[in-house]
Short mmCIF file of C-alpha atoms in Angstrom, two decimals:
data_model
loop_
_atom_site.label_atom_id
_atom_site.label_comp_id
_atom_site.label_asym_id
_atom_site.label_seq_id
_atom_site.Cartn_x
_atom_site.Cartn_y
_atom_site.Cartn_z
CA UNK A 2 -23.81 16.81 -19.42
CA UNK A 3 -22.34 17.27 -16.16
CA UNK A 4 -19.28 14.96 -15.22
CA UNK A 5 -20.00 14.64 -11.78
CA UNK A 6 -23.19 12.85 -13.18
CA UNK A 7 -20.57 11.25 -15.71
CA UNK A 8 -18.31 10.00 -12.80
CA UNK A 9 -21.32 8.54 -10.23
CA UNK A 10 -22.46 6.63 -14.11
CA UNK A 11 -19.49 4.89 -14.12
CA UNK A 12 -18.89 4.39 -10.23
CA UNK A 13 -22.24 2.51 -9.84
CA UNK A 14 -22.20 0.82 -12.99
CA UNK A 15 -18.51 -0.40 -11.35
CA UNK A 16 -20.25 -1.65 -8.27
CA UNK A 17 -23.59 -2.13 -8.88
CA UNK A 18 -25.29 -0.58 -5.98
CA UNK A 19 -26.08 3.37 -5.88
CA UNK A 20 -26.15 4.15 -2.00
CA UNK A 21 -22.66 2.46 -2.16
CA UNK A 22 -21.22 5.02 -4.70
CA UNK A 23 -22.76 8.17 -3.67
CA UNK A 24 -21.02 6.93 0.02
CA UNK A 25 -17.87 7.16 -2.06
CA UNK A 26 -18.90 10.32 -3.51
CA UNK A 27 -19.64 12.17 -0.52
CA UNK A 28 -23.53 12.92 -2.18
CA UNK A 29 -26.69 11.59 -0.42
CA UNK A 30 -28.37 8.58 -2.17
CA UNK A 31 -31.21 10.51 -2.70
CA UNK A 32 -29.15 13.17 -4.94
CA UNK A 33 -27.02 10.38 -6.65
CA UNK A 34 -30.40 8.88 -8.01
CA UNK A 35 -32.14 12.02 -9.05
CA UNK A 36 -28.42 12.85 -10.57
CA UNK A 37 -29.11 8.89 -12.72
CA UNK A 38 -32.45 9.96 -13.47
CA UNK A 39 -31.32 13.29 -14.90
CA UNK A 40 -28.84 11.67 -17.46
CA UNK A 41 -30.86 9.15 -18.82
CA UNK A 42 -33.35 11.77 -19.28
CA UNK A 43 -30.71 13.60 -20.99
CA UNK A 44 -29.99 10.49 -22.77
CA UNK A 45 -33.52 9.26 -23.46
CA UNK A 46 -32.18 5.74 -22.57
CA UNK A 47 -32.71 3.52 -19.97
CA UNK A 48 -29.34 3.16 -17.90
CA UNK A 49 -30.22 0.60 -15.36
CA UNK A 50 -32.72 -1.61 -14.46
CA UNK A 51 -34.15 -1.41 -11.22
CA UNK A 52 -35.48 -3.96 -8.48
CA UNK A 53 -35.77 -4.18 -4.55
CA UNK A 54 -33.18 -6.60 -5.18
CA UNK A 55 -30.54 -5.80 -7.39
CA UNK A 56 -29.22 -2.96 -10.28
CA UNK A 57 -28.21 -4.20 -13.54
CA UNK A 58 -27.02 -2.08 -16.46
CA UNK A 59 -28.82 -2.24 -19.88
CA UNK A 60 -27.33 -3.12 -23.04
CA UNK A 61 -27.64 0.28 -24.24
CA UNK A 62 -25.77 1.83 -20.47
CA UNK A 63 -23.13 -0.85 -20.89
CA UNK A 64 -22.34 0.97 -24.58
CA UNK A 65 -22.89 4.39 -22.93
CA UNK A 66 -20.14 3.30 -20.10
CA UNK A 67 -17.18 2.55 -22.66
CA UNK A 68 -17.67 6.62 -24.45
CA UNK A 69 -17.66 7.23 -20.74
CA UNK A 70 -14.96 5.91 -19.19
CA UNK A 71 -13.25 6.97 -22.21
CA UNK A 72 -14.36 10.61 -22.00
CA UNK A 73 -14.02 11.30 -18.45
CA UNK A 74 -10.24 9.41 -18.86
CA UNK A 75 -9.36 11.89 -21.75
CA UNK A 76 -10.62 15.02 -19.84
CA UNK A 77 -8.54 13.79 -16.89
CA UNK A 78 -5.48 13.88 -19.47
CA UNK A 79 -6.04 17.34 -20.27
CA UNK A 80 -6.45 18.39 -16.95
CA UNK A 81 -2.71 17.05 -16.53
CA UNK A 82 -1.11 18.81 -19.33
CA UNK A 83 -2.79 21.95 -18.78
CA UNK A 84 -1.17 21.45 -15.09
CA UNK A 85 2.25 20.50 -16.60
CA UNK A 86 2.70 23.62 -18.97
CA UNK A 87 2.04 25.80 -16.30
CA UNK A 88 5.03 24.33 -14.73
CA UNK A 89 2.38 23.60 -11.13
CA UNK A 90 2.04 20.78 -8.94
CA UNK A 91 -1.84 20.49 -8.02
CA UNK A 92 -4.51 18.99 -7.63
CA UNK A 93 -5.70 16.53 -4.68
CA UNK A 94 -3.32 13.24 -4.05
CA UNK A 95 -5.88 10.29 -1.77
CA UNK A 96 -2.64 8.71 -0.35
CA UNK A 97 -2.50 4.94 2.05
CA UNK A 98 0.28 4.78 4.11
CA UNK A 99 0.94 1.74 6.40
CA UNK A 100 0.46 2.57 10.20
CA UNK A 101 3.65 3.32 11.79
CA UNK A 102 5.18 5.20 8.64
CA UNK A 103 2.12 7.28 8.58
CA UNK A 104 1.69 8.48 12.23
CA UNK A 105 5.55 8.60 12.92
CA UNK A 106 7.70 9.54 9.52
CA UNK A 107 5.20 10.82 6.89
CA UNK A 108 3.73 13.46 8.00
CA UNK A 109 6.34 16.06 8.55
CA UNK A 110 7.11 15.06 5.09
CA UNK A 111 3.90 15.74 3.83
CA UNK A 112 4.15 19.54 4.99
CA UNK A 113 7.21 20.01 3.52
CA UNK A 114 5.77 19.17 0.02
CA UNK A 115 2.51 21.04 0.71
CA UNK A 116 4.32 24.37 2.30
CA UNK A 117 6.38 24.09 -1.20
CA UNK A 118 3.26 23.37 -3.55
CA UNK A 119 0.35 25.27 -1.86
CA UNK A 120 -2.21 24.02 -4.38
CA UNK A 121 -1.87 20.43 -3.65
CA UNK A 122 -3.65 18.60 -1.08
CA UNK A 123 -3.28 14.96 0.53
CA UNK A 124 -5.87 12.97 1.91
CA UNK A 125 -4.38 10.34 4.01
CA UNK A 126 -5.47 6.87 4.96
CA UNK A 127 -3.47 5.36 7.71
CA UNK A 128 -3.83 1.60 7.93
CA UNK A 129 -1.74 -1.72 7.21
CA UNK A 130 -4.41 -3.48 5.24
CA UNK A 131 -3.55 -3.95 1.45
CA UNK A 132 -4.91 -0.95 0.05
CA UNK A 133 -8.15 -1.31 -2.65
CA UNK A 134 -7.43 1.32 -4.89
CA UNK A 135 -10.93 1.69 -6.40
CA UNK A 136 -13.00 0.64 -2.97
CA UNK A 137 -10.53 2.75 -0.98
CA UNK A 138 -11.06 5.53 -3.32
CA UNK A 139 -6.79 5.63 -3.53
CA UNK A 140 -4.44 7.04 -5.88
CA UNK A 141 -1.53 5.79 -4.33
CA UNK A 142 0.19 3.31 -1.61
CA UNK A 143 2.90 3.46 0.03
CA UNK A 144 4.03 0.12 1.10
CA UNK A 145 6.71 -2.73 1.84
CA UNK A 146 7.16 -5.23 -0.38
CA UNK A 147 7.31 -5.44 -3.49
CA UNK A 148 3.65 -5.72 -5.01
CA UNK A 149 2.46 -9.51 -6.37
CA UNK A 150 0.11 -7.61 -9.10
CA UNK A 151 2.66 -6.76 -12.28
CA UNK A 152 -0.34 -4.37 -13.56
CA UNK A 153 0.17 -1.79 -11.56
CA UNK A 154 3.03 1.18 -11.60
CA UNK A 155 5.49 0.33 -8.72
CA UNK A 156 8.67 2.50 -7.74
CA UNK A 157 10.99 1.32 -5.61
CA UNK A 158 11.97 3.99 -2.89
CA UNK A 159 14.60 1.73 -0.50
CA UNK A 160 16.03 -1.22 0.68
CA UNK A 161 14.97 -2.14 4.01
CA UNK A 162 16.48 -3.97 6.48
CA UNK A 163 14.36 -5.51 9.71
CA UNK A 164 15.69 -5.23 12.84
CA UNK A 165 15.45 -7.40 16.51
CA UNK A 166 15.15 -4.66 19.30
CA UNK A 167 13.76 -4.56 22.71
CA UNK A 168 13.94 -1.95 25.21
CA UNK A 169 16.78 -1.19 27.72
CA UNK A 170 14.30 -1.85 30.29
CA UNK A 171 13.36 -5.58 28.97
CA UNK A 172 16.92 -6.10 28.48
CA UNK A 173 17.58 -5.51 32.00
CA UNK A 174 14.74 -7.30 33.28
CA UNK A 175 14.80 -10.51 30.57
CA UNK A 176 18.09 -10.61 29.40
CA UNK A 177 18.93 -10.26 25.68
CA UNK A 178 18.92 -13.40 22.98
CA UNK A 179 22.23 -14.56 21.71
CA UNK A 180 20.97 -16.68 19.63
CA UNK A 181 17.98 -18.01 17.61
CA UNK A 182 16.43 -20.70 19.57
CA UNK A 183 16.90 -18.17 22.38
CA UNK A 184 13.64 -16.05 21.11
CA UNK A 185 11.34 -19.42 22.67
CA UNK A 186 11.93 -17.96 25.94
CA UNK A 187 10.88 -14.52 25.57
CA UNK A 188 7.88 -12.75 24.80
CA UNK A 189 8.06 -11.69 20.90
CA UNK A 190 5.78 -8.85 20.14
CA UNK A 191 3.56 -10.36 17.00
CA UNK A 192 1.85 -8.54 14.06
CA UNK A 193 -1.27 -9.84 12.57
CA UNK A 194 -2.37 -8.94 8.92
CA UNK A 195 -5.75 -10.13 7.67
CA UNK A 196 -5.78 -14.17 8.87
CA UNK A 197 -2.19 -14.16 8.78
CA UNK A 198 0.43 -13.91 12.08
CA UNK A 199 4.15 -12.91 11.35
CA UNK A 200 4.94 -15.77 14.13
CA UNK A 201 8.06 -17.39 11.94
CA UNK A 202 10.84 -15.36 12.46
CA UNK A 203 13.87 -16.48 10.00
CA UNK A 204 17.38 -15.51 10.88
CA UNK A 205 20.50 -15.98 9.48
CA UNK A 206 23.96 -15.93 10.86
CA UNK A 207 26.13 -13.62 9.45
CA UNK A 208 29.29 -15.65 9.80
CA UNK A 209 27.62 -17.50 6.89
CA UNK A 210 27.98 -15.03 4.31
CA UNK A 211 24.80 -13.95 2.45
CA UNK A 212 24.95 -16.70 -0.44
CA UNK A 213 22.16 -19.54 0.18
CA UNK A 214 23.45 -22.72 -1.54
CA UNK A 215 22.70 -26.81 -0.86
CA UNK A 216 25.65 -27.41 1.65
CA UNK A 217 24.93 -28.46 5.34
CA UNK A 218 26.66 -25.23 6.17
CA UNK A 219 24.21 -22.89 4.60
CA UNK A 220 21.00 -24.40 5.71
CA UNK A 221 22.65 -24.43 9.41
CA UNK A 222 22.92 -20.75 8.33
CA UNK A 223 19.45 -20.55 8.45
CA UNK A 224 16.71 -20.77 11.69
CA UNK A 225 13.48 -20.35 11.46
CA UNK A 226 11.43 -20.17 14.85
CA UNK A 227 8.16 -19.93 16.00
CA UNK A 228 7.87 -17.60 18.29
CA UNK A 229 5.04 -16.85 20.87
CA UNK A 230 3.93 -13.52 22.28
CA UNK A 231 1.02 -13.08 24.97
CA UNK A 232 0.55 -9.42 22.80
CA UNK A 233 -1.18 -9.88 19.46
CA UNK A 234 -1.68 -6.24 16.73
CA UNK A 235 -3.09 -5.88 13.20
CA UNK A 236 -1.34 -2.39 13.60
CA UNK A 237 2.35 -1.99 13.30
CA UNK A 238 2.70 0.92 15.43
CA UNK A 239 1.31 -0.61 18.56
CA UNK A 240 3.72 -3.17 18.35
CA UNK A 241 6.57 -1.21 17.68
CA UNK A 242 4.90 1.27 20.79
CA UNK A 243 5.00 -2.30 22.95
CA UNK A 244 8.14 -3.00 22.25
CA UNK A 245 9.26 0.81 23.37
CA UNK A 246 7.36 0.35 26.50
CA UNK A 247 9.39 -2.43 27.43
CA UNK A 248 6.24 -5.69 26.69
CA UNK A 249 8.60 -7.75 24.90
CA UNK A 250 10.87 -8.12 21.41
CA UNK A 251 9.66 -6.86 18.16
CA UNK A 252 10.63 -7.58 14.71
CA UNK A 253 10.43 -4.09 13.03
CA UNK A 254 11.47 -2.29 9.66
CA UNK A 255 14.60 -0.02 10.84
CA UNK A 256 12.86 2.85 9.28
CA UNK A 257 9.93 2.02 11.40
CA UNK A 258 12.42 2.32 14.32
CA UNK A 259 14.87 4.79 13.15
CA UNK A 260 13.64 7.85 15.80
CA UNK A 261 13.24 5.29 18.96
CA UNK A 262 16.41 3.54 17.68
CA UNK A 263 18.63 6.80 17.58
CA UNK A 264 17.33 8.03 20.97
CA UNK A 265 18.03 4.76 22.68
CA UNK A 266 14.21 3.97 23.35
CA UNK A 267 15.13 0.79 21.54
CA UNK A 268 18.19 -1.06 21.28
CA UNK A 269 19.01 -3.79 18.08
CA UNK A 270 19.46 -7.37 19.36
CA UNK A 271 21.15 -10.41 18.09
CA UNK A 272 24.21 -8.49 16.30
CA UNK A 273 25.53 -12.25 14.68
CA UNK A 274 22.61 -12.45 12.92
CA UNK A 275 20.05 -10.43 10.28
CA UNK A 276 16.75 -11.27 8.80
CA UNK A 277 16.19 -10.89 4.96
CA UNK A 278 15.58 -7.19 4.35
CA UNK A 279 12.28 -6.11 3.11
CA UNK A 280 11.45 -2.75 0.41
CA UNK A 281 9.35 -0.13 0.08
CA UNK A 282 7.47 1.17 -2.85
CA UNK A 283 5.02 3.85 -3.74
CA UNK A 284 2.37 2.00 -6.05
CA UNK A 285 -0.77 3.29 -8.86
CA UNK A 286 -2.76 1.26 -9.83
CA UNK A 287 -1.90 2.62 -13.14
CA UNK A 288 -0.03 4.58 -15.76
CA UNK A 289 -2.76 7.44 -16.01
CA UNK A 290 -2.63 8.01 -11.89
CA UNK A 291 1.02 8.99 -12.28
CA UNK A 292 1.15 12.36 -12.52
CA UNK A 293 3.82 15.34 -11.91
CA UNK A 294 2.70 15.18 -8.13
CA UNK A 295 3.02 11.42 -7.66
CA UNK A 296 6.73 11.50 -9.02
CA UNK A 297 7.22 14.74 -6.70
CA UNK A 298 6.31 12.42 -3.60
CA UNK A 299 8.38 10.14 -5.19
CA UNK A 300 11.53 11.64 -5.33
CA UNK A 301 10.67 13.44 -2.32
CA UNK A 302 10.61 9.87 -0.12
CA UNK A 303 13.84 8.60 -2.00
CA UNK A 304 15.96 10.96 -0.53
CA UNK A 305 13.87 11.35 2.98
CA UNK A 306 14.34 7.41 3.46
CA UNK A 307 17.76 7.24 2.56
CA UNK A 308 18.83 9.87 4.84
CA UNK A 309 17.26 8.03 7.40
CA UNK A 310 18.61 4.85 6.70
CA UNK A 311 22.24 5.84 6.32
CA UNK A 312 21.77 8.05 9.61
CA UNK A 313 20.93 4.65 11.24
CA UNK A 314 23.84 4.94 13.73
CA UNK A 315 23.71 8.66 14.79
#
């Protein structure tokens, strides 16, 4: 049996729809159900039932699809550990990166790890929407915050801290915010993910000390404000590119502004206060996608971030 006809099985069975997987699989819908066709020939068992409507597995495809998955997971095993005793990193790594680290930071790094490992390959997908490993076709994210699902394999690459900035241009033209309740009279660049708009900005005085208790003096500590913006982005690099080009004040990751930070494009505002920092992880959406590549990339952002972020004030 071919695995290719092995791997389309267990991709429509997944989402019920064959024009849908052979999209995913880069074949024509006409191939990926002559390719259906030719294993349940193979078979001699009906795999799916077919309407105008709908595709529903049999009771005899649903046993089929458990030897499956299990055969096509084992072969992908011994694919890895023929890779590991050679002592190569290969193979093809489908990574999501969030907008602004993937146009602005990642890619040099990428080169360096390819130029180093010329049999593996990256296929990138920039974009800051939560990444669906399966739909997505992904092996793994790289992302801030830490994920909500506990099922998946997370590493933590850095501590993060966010960062107030505005252009020397705005600055000059607006005036810079000494304090919270000063953002409600400037225009604060806003990000936008999925229904949800970063408009509450919390900050915290750093007189205060970093310990959140019950006294008076700690929950002064704390403002939260609701800013307003007349610029509005799902993508974090336009409003970090905004904010360069002098629109207004952003709220960005400092390694999303380390370069325009160092160069003076952008300059950090409100120095008594910080907002909480943020992190950033590399995520699988499982054990058996973390292979001697993955933990290569790994390592290899570790030490790329943290170079960046303790070169913060060169």
């Amino acid at each position: 049996m071919n695995t290719a006809d092995l791997e389309l099985f267990v991709r429509t069975a997944d989402i019920g729809n064959i024009t849908a997987a052979a999209v995913q699989l880069d074949i024509s819908p006409a191939a990926a159900s002559a390719a259906l066709k030719r294993l349940e020939k193979q078979l001699g068992i009906e795999l799916f039932i077919r309407s105008t409507r709908q595709l529903r597995i049999t009771a005899e495809g649903e046993r089929f699809l458990l030897h499956c998955r299990q055969a096509l997971s084992s072969l992908d095993d011994a694919k890895a550990s023929i890779t590991e005793m050679k002592g190569e990193i290969a193979g093809e790594v489908r990574l999501s990166v969030s907008s602004d680290l993937g146009r602005n930071l990642i890619l040099p790094w990428l080169d360096e790890v390819m130029d180093n490992n010329p049999k593996l390959s990256f296929q990138l997908s920039i974009g800051d929407s939560l990444a669906d490993f399966y739909m997505d076709k992904v092996d793994v994210a790289l992302r801030y915050g830490q994920p909500e699902d506990s099922t998946m394999i997370a590493f933590k690459l850095a501590t993060v801290d966010r960062v107030i900035c505005a252009s020397p241009g705005y600055i000059a033209t607006y005036g810079s915010p000494k304090k919270p309740e000063d953002l409600l009279q400037h225009n604060c660049l806003l990000y936008q993910l999925g229904s949800k708009t970063y408009n509450q900005w919390e900050l915290i005085s750093k007189n205060s000390g970093n310990t959140i208790s019950n006294t008076d003096d700690s929950i002064k500590s704390r403002s939260k404000i609701k800013v307003s913006s007349n610029r509005m982005c799902n993508d974090g690099d336009i409003v970090k590119r905004w904010a360069v080009a002098g629109k207004g004040i952003a709220l960005k990751s400092r390694l999303d502004l380390s370069h325009d930070l160092n160069a003076g494009r952008v300059i950090e505002l409100m120095p008594d206060y910080y907002v909480e920092p943020t992190s950033l992880w590399l995520i699988c959406p499982n054990r058996k996608q973390v292979t001697p590549a993955i933990l290569l990339l790994r390592d290899l952002l570790r030490v790329k971030c943290q170079a960046l972020l303790q070169n913060r004030h060169i």
